[in-house]
mmCIF file of C-alpha atoms in Angstrom:
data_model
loop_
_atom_site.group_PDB
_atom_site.id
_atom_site.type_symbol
_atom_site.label_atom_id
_atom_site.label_comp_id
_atom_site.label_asym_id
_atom_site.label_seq_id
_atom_site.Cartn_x
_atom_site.Cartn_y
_atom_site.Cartn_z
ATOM 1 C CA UNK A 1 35.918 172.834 101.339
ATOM 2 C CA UNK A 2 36.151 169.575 99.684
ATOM 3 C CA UNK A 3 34.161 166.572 100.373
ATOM 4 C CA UNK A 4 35.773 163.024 99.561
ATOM 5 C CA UNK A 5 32.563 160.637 98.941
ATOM 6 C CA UNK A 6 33.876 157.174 99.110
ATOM 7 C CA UNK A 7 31.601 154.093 98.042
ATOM 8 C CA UNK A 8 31.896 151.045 95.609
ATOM 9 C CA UNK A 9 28.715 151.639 94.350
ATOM 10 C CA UNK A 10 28.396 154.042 91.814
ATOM 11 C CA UNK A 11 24.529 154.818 92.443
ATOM 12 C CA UNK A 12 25.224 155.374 95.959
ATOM 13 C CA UNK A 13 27.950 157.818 94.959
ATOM 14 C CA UNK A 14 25.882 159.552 92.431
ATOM 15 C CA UNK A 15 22.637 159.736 95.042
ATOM 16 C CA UNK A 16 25.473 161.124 97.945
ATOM 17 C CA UNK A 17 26.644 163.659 95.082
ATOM 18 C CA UNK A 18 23.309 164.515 94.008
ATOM 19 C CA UNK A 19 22.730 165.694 97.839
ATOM 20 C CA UNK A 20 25.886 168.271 97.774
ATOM 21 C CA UNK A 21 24.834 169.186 94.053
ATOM 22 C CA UNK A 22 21.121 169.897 95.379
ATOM 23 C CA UNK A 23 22.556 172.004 98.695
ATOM 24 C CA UNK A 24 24.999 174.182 95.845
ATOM 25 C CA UNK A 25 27.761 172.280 96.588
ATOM 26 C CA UNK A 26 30.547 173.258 93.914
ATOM 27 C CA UNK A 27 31.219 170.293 91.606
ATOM 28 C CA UNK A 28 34.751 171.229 91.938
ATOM 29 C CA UNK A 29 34.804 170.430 94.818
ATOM 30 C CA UNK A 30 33.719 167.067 94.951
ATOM 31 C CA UNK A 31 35.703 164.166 94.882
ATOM 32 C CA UNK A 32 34.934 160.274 94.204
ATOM 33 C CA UNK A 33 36.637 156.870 95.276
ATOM 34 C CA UNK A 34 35.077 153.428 94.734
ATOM 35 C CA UNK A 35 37.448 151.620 97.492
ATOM 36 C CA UNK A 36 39.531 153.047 100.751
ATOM 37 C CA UNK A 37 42.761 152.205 98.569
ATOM 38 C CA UNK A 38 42.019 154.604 95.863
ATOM 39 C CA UNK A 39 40.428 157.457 98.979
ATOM 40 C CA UNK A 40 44.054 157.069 100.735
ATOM 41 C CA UNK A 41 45.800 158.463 97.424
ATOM 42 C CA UNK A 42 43.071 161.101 96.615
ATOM 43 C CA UNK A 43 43.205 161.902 100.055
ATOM 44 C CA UNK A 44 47.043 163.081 100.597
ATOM 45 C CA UNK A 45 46.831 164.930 97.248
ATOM 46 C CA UNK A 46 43.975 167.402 98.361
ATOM 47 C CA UNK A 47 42.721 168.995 101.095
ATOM 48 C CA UNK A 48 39.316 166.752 102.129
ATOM 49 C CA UNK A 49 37.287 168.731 104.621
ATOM 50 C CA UNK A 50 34.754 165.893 105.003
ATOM 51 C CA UNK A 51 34.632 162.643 104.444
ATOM 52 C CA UNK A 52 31.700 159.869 103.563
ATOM 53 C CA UNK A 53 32.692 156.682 103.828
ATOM 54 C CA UNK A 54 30.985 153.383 103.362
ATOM 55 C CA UNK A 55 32.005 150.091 105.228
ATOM 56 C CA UNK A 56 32.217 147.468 102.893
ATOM 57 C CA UNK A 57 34.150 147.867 99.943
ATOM 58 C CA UNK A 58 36.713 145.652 97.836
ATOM 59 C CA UNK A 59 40.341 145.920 98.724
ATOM 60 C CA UNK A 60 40.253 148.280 101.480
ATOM 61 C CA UNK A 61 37.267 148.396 103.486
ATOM 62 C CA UNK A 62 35.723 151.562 105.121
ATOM 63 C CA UNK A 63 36.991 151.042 108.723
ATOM 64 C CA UNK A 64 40.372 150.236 107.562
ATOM 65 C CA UNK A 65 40.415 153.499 105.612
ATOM 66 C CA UNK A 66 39.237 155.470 108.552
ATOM 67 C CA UNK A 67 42.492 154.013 110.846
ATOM 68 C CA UNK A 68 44.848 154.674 108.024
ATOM 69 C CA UNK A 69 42.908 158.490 107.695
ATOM 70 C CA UNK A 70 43.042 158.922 110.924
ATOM 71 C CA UNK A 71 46.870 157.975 111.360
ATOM 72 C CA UNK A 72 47.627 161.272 109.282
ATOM 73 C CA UNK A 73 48.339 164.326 111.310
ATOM 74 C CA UNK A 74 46.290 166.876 108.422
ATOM 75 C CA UNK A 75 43.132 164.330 109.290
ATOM 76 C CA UNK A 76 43.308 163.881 112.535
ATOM 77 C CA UNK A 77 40.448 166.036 113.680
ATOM 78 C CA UNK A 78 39.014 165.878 110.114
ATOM 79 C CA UNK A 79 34.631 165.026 110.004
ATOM 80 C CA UNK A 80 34.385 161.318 109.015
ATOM 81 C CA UNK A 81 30.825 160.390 108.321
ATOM 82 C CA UNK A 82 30.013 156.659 107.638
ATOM 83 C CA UNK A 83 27.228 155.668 105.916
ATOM 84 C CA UNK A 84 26.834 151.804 106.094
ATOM 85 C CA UNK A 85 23.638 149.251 106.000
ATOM 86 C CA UNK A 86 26.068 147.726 108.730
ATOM 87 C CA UNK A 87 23.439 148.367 111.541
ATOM 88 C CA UNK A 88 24.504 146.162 114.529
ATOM 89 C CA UNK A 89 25.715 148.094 118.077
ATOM 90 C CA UNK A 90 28.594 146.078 117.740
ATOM 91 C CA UNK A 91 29.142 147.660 114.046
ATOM 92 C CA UNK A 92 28.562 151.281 115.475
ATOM 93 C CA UNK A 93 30.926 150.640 118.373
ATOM 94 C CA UNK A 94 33.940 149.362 115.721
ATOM 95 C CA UNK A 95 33.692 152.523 113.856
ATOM 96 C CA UNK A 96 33.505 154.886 116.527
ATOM 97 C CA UNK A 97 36.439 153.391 117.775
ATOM 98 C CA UNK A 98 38.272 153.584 114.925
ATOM 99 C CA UNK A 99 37.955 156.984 114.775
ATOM 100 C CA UNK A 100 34.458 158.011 112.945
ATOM 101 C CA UNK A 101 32.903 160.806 114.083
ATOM 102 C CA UNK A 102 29.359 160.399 112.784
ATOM 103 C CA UNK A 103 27.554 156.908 111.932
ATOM 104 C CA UNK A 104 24.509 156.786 109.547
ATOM 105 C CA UNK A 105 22.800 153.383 108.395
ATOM 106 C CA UNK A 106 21.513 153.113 104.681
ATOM 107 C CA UNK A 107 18.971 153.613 103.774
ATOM 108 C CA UNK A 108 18.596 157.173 104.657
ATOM 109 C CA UNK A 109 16.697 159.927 102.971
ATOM 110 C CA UNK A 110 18.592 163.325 101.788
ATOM 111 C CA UNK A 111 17.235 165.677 103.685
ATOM 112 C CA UNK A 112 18.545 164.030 106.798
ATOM 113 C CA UNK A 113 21.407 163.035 105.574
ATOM 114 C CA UNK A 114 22.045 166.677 104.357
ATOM 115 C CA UNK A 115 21.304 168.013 108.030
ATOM 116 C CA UNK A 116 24.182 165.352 109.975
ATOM 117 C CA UNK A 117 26.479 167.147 106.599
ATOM 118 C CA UNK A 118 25.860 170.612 107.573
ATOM 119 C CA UNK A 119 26.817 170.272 110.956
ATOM 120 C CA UNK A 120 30.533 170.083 109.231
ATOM 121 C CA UNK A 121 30.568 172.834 107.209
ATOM 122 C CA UNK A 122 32.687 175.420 107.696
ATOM 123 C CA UNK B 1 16.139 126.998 108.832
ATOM 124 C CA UNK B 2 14.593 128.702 112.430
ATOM 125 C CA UNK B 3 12.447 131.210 111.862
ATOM 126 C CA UNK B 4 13.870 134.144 113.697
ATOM 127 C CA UNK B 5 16.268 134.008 110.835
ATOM 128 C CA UNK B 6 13.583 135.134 108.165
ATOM 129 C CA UNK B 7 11.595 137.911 110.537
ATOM 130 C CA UNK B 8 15.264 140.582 110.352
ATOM 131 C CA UNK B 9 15.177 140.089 106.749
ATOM 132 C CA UNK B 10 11.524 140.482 105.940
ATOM 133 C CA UNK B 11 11.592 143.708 108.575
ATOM 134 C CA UNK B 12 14.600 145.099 106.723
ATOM 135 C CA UNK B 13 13.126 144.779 103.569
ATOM 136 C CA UNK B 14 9.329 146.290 104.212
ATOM 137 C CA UNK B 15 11.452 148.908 105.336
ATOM 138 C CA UNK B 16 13.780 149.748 102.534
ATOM 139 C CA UNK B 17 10.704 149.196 100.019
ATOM 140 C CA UNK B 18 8.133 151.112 101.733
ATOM 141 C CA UNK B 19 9.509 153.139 104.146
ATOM 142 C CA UNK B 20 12.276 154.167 102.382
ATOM 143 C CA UNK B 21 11.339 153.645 98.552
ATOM 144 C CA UNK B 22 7.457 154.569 99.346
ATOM 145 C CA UNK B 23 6.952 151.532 96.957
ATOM 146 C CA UNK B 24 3.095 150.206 98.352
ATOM 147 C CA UNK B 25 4.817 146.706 99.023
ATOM 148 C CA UNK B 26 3.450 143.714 100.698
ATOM 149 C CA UNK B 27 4.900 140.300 101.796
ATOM 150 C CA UNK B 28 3.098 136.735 101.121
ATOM 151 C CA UNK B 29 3.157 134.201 103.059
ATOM 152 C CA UNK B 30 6.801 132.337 103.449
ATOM 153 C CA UNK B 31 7.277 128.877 101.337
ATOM 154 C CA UNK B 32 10.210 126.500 100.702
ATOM 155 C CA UNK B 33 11.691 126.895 97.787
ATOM 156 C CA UNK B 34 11.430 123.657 95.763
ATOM 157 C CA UNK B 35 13.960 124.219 92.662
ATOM 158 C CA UNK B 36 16.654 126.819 93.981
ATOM 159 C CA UNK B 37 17.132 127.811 90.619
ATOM 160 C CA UNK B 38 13.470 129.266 89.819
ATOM 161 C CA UNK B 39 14.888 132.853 90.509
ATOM 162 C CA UNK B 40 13.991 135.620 88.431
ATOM 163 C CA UNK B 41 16.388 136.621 85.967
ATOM 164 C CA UNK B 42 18.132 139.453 88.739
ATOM 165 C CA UNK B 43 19.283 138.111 91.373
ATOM 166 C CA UNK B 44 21.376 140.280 94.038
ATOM 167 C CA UNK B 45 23.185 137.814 96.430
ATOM 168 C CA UNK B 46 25.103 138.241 99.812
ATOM 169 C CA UNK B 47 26.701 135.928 102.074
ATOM 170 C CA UNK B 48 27.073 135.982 105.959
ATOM 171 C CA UNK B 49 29.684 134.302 107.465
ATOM 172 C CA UNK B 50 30.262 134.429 111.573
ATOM 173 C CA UNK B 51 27.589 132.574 114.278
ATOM 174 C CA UNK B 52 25.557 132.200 111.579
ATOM 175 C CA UNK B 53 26.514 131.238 107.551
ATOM 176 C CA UNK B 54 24.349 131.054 104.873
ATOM 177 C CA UNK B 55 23.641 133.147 101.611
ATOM 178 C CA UNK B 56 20.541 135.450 101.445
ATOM 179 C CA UNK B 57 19.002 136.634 97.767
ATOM 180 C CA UNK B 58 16.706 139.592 96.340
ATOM 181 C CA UNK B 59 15.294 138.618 92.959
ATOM 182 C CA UNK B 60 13.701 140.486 90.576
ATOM 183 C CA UNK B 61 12.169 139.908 87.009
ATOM 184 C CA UNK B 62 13.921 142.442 84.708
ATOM 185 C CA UNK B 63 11.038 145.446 84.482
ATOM 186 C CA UNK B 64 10.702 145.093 88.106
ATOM 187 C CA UNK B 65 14.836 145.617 88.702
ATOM 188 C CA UNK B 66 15.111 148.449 86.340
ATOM 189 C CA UNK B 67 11.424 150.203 87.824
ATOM 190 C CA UNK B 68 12.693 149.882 91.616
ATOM 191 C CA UNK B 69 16.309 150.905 91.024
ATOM 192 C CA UNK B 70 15.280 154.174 88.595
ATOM 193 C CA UNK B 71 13.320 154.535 92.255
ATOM 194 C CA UNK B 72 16.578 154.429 94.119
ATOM 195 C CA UNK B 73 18.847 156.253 92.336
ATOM 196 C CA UNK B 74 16.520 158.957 91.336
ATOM 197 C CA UNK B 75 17.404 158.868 87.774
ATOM 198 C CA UNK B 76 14.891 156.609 85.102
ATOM 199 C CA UNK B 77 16.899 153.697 83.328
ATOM 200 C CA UNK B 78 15.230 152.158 80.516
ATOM 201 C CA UNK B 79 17.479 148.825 80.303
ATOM 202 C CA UNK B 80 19.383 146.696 82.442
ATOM 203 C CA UNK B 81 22.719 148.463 82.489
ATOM 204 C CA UNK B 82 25.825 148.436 84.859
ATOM 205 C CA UNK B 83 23.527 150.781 87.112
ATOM 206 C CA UNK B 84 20.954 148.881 87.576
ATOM 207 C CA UNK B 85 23.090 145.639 88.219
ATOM 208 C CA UNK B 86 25.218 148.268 90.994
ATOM 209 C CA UNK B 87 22.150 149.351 91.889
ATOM 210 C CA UNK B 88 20.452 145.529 93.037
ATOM 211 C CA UNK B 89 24.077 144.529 94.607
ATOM 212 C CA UNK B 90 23.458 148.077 96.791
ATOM 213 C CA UNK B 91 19.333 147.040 97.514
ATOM 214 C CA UNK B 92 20.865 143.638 99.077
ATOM 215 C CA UNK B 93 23.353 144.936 100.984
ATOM 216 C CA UNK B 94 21.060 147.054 102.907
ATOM 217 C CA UNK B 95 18.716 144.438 103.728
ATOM 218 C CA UNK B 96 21.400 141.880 104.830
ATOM 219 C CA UNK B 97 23.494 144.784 106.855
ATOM 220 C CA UNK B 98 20.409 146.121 108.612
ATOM 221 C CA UNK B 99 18.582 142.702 109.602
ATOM 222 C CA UNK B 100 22.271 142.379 111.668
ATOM 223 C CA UNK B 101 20.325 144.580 114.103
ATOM 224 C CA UNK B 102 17.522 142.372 114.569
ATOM 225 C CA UNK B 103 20.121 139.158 115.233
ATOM 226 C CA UNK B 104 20.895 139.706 118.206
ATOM 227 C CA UNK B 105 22.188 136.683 119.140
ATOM 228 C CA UNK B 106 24.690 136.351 116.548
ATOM 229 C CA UNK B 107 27.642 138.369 115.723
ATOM 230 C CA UNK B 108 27.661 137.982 111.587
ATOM 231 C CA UNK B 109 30.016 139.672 109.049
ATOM 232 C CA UNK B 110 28.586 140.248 105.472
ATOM 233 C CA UNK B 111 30.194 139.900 102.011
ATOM 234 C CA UNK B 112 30.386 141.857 99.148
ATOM 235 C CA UNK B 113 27.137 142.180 97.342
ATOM 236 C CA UNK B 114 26.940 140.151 93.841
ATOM 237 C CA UNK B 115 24.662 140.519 91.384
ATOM 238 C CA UNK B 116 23.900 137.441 88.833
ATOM 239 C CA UNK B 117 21.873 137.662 85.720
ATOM 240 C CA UNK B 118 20.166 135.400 83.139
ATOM 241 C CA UNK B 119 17.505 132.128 82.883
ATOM 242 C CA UNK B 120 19.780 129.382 84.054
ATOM 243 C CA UNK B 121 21.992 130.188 86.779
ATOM 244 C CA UNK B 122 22.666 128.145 90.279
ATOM 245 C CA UNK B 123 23.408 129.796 93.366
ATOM 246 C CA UNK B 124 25.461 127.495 95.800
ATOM 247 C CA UNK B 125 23.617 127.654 98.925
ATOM 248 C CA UNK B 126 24.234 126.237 101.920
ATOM 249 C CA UNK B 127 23.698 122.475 101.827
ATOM 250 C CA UNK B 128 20.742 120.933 103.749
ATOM 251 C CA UNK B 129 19.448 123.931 104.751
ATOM 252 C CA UNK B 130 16.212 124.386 103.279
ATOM 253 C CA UNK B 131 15.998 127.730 101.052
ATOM 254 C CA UNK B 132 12.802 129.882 102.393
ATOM 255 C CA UNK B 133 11.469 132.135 99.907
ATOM 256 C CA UNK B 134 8.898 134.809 100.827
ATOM 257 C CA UNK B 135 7.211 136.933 98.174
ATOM 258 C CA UNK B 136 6.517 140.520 97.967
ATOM 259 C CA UNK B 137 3.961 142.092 95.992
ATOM 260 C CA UNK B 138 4.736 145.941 95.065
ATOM 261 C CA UNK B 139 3.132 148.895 92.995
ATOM 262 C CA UNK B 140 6.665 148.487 90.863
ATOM 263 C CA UNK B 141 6.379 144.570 90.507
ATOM 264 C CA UNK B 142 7.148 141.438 92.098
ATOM 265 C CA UNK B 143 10.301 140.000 93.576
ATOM 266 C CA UNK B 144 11.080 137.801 96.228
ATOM 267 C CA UNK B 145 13.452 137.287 99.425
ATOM 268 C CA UNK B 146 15.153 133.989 99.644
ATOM 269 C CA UNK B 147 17.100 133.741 102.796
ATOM 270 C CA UNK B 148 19.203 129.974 103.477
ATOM 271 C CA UNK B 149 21.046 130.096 106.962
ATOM 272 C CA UNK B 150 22.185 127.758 109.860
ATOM 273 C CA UNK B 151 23.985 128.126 112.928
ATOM 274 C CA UNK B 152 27.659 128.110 112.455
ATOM 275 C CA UNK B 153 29.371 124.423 113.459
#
């Protein structure tokens, strides 16, 4: 299964990859986008199982990305998880209506982040 | 500046550094900033834009940047490198996106975290808004909170 992490920081991408790493996630299967324009193309070439998406990034933003995902019959029904300081109801309600399927606020510590991860693999 | 505008961001923040971080942090007592431009020499900056505008700013004296972000990222830097800098823009995006919770009555959007570095730099904050600086003590050094906001016209 391969997991798509998508952020434009790079410390949040290596803490997020750090998590898989710890849980023997194979490195191989990791993959690594610092906007939603770059996730799109990375996306249609492989096979993402799961996705982790933050909200605000440069050129296309996280909910965007989800829409555009989601718009794609092969990720349809495909585990979106955002994880976003973007912590208003108003925030939550966006994604969820744009098609996320789990919504985590930053900070959050690994184990707990590893547990709402789990649930989605197969 | 009201003052329910400062309470999200100092809540936000004990809870990133301490909660979070386990850093044994502590806030002093709120003051105006005189001279906007005696920041420390990191300075991560975000703007919100919405019911509310205004520009809200985590600085940190060098040591203290590098000691709290080797905290974050799990992984020790020894010098103020492009992961560190990331690493500031990412500590000030999380306070500004989670004190969103805590404004209730305003629907805000946030901008892209920036992070500026050096001994002589000027932020442009919002004009004649006073800039109100509250300082936090911590077991890896110093920083402050400087948060400059007003109702949008």
């Amino acid at each position: 299964m391969n997991f798509l992490i998508i952020d434009d920081s790079g410390v949040m991408r290596r803490i997020h990859k750090n998590i898989l790493l710890d849980h023997k996630i194979d490195e191989s299967n990791l993959f690594e986008a610092e906007n939603g324009e770059i996730a799109v193309t990375i996306a249609k070439e492989k096979n993402i199982g799961l996705f982790l998406v933050d909200w605000n990034m440069p050129k296309l933003d996280g909910l965007k990305f989800v829409q555009i995902i989601r718009a794609l019959p092969q990720y349809e029904d495909t585990p979106i998880i955002m994880i976003t300081s973007e912590a208003a109801k108003y925030n939550v309600v966006d994604a969820i209506s744009a098609g996320v399927t789990n919504y985590v606020v930053k900070p959050i510590k690994g184990d707990i982040l590893w547990e709402k991860i789990s649930r989605y693999i197969k | 500046m009201k003052a329910k505008y400062i309470n999200p961001f100092i809540s936000a923040s004990m809870n990133l550094f301490k909660e979070y971080l386990g850093l044994d942090v502590e806030s002093g007592k709120p003051y105006v900033l005189v001279d906007p431009r005696s920041l420390d020499e990191v300075s991560g900056i975000i703007g919100l834009a919405g019911e509310t505008t205004g520009s809200v700013v985590l600085s940190f004296s060098r040591d203290t940047a590098i000691n709290i972000i080797s905290k974050f990222a799990g992984h020790q830097y020894q010098a103020l490198g492009s992961d560190v800098i990331d690493g500031v823009g990412e500590l000030i995006n999380i306070v500004a996106g989670n004190a969103k919770k805590d404004l209730l009555d305003y629907k805000i959007v946030i901008s892209l975290p920036g992070v500026i570095t050096g001994s002589d730099y000027r932020i442009h904050w919002p004009e004649n808004v006073p800039v109100i600086s509250v300082p936090f003590s911590s077991s890896s050094g110093n920083f402050t909170l400087n948060v400059s906001l007003r109702d949008a016209e």
